[in-house]
Short mmCIF file of C-alpha atoms in Angstrom, two decimals:
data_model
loop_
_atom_site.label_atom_id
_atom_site.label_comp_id
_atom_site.label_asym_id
_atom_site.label_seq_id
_atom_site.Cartn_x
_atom_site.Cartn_y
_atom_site.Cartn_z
CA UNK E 1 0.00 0.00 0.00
CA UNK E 2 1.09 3.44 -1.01
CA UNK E 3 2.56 5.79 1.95
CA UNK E 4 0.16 8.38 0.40
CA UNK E 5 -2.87 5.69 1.45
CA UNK E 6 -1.98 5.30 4.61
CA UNK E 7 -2.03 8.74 5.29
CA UNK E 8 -5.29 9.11 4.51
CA UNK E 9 -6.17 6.38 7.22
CA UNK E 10 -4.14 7.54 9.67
CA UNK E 11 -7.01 9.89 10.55
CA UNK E 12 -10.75 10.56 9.80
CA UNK E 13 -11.62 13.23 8.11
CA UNK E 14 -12.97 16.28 9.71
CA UNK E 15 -16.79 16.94 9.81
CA UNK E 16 -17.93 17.55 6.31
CA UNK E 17 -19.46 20.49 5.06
CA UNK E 18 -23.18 20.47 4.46
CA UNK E 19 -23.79 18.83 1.09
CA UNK E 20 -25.20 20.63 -1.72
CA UNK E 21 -27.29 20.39 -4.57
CA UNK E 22 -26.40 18.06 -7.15
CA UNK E 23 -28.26 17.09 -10.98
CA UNK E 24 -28.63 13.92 -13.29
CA UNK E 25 -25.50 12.75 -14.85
CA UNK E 26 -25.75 13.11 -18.94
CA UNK E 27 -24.12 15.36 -21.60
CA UNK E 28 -25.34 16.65 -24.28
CA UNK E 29 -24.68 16.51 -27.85
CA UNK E 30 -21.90 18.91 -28.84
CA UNK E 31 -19.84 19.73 -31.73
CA UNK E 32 -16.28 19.68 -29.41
CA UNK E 33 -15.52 18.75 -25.84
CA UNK E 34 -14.05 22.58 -25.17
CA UNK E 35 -18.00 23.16 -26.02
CA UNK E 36 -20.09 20.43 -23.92
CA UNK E 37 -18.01 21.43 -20.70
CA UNK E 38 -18.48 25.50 -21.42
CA UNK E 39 -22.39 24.95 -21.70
CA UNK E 40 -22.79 22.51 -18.94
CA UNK E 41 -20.76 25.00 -16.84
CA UNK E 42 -22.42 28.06 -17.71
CA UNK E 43 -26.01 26.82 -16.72
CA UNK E 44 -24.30 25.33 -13.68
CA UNK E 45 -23.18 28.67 -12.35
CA UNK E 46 -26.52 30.21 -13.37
CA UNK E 47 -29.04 27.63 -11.33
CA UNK E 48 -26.81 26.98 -7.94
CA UNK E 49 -25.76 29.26 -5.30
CA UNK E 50 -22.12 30.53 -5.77
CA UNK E 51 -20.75 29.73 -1.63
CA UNK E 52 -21.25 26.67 0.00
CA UNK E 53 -23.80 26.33 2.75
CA UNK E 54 -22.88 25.48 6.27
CA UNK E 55 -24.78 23.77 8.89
CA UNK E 56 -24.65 20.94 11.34
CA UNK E 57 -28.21 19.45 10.30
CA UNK E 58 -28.69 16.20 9.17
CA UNK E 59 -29.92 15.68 6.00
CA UNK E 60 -32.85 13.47 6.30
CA UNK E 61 -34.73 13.90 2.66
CA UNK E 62 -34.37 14.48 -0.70
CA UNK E 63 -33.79 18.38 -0.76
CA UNK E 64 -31.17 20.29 0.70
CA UNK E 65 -30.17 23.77 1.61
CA UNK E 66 -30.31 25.58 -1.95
CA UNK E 67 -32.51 26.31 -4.60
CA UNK E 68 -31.99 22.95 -6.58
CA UNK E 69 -33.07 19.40 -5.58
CA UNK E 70 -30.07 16.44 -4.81
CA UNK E 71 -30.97 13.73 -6.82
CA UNK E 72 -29.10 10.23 -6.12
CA UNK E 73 -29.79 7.77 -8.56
CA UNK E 74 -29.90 4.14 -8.01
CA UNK E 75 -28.11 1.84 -10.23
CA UNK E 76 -31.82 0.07 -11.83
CA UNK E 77 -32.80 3.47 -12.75
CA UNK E 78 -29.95 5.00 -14.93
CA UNK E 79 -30.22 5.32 -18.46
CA UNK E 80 -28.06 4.80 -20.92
CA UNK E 81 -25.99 7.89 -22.26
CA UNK E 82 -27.48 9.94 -25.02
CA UNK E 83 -24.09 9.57 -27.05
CA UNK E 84 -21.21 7.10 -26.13
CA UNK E 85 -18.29 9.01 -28.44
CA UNK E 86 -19.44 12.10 -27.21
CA UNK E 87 -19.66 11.10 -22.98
CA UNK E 88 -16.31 9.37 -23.39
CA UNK E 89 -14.23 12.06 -25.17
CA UNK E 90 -15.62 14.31 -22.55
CA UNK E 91 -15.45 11.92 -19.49
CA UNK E 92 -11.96 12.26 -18.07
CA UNK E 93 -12.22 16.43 -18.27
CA UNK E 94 -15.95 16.50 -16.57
CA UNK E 95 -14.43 14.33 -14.01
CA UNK E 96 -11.14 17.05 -13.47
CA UNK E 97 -13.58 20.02 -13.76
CA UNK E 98 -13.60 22.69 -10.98
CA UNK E 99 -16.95 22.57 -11.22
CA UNK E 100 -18.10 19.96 -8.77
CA UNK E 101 -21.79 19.36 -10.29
CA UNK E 102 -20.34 18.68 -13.54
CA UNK E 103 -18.25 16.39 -11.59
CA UNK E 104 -21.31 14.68 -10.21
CA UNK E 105 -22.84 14.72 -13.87
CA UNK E 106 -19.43 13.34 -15.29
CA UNK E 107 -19.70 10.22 -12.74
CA UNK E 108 -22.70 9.27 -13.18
CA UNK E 109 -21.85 9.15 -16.91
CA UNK E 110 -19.35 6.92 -15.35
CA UNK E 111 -21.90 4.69 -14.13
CA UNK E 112 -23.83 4.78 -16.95
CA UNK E 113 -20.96 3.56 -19.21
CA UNK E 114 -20.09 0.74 -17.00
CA UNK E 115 -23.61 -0.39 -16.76
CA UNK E 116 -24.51 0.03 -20.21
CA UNK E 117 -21.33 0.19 -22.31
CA UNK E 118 -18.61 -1.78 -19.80
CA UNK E 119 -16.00 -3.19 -22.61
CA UNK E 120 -15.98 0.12 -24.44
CA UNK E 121 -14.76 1.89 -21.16
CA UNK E 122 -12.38 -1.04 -19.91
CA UNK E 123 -9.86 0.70 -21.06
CA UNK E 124 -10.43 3.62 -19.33
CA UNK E 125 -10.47 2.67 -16.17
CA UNK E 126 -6.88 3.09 -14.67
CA UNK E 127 -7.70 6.98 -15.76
CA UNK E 128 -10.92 6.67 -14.12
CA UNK E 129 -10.75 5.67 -11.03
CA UNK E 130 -7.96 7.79 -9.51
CA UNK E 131 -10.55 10.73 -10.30
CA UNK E 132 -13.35 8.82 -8.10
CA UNK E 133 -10.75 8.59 -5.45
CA UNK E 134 -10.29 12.31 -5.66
CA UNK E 135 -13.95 13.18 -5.07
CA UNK E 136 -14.00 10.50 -2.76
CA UNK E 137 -12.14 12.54 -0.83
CA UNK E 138 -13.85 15.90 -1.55
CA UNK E 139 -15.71 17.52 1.70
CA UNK E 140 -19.02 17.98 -0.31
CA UNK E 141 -21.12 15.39 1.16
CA UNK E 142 -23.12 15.01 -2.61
CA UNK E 143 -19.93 14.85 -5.02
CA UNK E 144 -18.79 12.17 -2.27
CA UNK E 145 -21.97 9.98 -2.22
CA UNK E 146 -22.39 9.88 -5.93
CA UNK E 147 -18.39 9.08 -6.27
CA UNK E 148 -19.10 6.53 -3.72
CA UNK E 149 -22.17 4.91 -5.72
CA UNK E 150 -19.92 4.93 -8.71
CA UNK E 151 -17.52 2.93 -6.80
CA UNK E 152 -20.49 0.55 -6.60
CA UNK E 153 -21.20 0.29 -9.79
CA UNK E 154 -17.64 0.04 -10.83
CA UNK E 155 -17.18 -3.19 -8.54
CA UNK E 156 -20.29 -4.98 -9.62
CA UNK E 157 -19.30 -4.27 -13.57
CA UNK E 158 -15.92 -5.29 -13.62
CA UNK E 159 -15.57 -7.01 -10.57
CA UNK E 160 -12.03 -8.76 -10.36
CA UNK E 161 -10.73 -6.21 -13.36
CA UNK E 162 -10.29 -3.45 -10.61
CA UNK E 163 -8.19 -5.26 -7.84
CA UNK E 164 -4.76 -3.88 -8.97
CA UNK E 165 -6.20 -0.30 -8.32
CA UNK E 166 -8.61 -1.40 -5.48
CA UNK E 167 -6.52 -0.08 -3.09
CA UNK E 168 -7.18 3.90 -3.33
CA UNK E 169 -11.01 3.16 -3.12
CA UNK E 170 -10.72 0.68 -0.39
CA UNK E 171 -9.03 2.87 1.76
CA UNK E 172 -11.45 5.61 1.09
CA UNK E 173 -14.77 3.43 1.22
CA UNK E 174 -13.55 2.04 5.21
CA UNK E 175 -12.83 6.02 5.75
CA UNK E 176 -16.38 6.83 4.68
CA UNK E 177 -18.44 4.45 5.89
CA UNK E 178 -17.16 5.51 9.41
CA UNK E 179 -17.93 8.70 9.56
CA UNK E 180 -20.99 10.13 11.30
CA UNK E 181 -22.86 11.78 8.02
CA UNK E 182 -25.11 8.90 8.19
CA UNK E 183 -26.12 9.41 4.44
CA UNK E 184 -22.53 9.40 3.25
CA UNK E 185 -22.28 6.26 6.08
CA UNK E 186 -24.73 4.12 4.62
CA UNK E 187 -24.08 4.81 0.82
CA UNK E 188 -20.20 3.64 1.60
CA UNK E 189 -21.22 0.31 3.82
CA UNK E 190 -23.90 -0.45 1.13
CA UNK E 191 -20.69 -0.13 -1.54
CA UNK E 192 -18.35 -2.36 0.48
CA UNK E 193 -21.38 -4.96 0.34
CA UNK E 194 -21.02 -4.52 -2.99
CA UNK E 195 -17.23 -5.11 -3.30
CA UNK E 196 -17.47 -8.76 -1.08
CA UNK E 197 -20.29 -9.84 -3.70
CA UNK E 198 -18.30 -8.64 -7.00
CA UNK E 199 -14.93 -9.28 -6.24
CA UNK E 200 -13.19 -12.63 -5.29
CA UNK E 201 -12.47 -13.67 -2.19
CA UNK E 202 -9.50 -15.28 -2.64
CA UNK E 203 -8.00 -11.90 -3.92
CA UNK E 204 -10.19 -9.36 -1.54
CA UNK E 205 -9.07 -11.00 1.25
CA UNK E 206 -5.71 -10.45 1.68
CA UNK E 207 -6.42 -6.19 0.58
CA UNK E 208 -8.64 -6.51 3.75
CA UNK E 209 -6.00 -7.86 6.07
CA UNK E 210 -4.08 -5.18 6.80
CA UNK E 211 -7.55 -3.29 8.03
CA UNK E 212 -7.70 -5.68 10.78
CA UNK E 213 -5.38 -4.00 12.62
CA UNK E 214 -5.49 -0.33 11.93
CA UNK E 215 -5.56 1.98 15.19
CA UNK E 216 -8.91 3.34 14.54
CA UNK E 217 -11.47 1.25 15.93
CA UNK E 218 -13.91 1.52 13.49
CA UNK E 219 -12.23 0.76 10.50
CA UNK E 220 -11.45 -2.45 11.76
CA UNK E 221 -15.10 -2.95 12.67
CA UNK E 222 -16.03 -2.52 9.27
CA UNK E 223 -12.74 -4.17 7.38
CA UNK E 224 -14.23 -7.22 9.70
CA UNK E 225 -17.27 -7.21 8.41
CA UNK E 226 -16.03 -7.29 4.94
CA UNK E 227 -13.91 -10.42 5.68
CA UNK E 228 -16.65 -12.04 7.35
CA UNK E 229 -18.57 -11.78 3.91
CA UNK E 230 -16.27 -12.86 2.23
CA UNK E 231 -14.63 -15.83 3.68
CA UNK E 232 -18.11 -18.42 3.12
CA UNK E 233 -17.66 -16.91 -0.48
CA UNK E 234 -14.22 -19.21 -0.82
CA UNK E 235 -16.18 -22.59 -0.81
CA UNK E 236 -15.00 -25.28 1.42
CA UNK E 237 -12.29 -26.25 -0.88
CA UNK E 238 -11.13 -22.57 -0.93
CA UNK E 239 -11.11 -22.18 2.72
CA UNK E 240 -9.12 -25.14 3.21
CA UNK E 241 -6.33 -23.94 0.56
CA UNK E 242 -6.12 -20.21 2.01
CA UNK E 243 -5.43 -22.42 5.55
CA UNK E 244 -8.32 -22.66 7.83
CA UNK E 245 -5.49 -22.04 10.71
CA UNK E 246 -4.81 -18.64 9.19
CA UNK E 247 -8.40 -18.25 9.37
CA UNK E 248 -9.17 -18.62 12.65
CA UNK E 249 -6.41 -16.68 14.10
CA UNK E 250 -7.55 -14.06 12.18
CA UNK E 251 -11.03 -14.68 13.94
CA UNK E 252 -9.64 -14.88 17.83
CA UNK E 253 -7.75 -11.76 17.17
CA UNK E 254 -11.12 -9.87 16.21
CA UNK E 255 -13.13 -11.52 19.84
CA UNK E 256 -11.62 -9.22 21.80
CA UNK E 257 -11.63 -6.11 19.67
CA UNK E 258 -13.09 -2.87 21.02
CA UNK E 259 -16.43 -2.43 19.07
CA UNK E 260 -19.35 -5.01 19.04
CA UNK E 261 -19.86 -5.05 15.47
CA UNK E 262 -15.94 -6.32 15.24
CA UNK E 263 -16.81 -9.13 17.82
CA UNK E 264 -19.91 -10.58 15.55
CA UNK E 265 -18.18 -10.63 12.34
CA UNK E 266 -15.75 -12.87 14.37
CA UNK E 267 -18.19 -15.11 16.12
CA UNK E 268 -19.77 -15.68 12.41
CA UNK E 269 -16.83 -16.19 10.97
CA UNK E 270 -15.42 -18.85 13.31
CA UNK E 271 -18.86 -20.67 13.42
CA UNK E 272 -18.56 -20.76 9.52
CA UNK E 273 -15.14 -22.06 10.31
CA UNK E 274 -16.12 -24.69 13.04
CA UNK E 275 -18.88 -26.09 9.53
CA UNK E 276 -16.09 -26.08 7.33
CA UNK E 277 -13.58 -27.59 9.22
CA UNK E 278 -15.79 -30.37 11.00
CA UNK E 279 -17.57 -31.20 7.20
CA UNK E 280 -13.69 -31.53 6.27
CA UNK E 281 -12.81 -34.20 9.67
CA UNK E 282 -16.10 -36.68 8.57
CA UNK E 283 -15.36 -36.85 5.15
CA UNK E 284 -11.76 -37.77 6.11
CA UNK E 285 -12.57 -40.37 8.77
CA UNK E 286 -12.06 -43.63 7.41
CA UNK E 287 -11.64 -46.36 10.62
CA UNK E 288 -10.00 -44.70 12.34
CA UNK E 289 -9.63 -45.54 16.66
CA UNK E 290 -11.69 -43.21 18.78
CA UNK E 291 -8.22 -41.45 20.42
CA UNK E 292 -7.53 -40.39 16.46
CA UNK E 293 -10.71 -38.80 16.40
CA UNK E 294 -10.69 -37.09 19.74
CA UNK E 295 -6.56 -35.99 18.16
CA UNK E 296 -8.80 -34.77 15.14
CA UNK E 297 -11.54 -32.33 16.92
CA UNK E 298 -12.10 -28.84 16.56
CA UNK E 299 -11.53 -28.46 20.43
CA UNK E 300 -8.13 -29.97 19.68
CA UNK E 301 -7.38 -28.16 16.48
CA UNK E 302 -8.33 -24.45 18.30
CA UNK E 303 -5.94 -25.71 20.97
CA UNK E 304 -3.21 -26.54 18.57
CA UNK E 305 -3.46 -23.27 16.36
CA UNK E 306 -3.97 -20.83 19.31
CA UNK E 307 -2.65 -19.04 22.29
CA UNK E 308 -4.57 -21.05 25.83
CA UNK E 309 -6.54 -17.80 26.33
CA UNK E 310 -7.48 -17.24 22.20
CA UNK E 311 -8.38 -20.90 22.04
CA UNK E 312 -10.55 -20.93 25.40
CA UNK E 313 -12.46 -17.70 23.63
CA UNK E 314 -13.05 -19.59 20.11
CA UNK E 315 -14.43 -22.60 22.12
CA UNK E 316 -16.69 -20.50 24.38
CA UNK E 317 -18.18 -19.09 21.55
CA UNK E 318 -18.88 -22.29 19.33
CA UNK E 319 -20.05 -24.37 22.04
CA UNK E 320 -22.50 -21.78 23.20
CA UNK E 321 -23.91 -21.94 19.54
CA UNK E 322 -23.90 -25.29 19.55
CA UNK E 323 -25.57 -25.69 22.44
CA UNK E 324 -28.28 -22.82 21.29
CA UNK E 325 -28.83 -25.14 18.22
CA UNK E 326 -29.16 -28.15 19.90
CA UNK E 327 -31.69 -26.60 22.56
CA UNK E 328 -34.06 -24.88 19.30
CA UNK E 329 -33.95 -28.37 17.88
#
């Protein structure tokens, strides 16, 4: 990881300033990029207020401070671009503009394209996505939700395409998502969701790792989570080649962690570990003597892989669940 990107971790970022109106994505026809931009900025500057609007308030509906209405659109309900030559010759300036709701226009064009039009902008992409990280990062609460659902979009479309540049957005999505903007919040965690379904395991996992132990409370909470989804995603067969020991060492470190929602995503991932490992011990019994089997338990393997304290924790939790099951059945 980049010394720039952890920076950015190191600390959250301040309170963000009220967010501000923002339109539909989509460019129009034009006879030259130098033209699109000029119009699109010019009735830009004439509709929206010229400052930025401070406040503490929430924003709890559609409208915001302003004269203009935010509108965030979901993924289902884009349309396709008017004109692909024209949106993609214009793309990678709307997304540099100074103008940060032709920014929000020029990402949703991003979304469209990768919805709609996902092998003509392949290519694009390493040009692309350093530009979401930078309004990723931008204090308007609107150019950094609709950057965020782009990042969305952008993992379910091409998926495993992304993971050499995953980093940047990673970093920026676990930043995001916690934060106390609870709009800005929820679009992020509802994005990393996104990321465990799209991309594989077996190559998301080890970008999460290093989350798992970052000072801030919180974004270990939510890198948890993320493992947690996508560990059952590796199959049996894939658990047992990433190591099942690794695995649950990874689990007993997250028991003790400071936040609850850390603690879960542990206790479901070692109870999808406990499945796993004791599906893998019957189908590998074969007459053998009762003391092999006993050798052979998960009691014994915990024991064997962790500290007397770590182990004792792991145990405590899977035998309570057991024990739940076996009492609801």
């Amino acid at each position: 990881m980049s010394g720039k990107a952890l920076k950015d971790l190191n600390a959250l970022p301040a309170s963000e300033r009220k967010s501000e109106s923002c339109s539909k994505g989509g460019f129009t026809k034009a006879h030259s990029e130098h033209g699109i931009l000029e119009e699109k900025q010019k009735k830009n500057t004439a509709s929206l207020p010229e400052t930025p609007i401070n406040g503490d308030e929430s924003v709890k509906t559609g409208l915001e401070v302003g004269n203009s209405e935010v509108e965030y659109i979901e993924s289902e309900n884009l349309n396709d671009v008017e004109d692909v030559d024209a949106s993609l010759k214009t793309l990678l300036a709307g997304l540099e503009s100074k103008d940060w709701v032709l920014v929000c226009e020029a990402l949703n064009d991003v979304r469209r394209l990768s919805i709609f039009h996902k092998e003509t902008m392949l290519s694009m992409l390493e040009n692309v996505i350093p530009l979401i990280v930078k309004s990723l990062k931008n204090p308007r609460s609107a150019l950094c939700k609709t950057a965020i659902m782009t990042s969305a979009d952008i993992f379910s479309a091409y998926s495993d395409h992304i993971i050499d540049s995953l980093d940047p957005l990673l970093v920026q999505l676990l930043l995001k998502s916690s934060q106390d903007k609870r709009f800005v919040c929820e679009a992020a965690e509802k994005a990393l969701i996104t990321m465990t379904a799209w991309v594989s395991p077996i190559l998301l996992l080890p970008k999460l790792q290093p989350y798992l132990k970052h000072r801030h409370p919180r974004i270990r909470a939510k890198a948890s989570m993320c493992f947690c989804r996508s560990v059952p995603r590796l199959g049996v067969e894939g658990i047992k080649a990433f190591g099942i020991d690794k695995l649950i060492q990874i689990a007993a470190s997250q028991l003790s962690d400071q936040l609850p929602e850390s603690r879960e995503a542990a206790r479901t991932l070692l109870l999808e570990l406990q499945t796993v490992y004791e599906k893998c011990h019957v189908l590998s019994q074969t007459a053998i003597s009762e003391e092999d089997s006993e050798f052979g338990s998960w009691e014994h393997f915990c024991q064997s892989k962790l500290s007397p304290l770590s182990a004792q924790a792991v145990l405590r939790v899977t035998n309570i669940a057991r024990e739940g099951i076996a009492l609801g059945s």
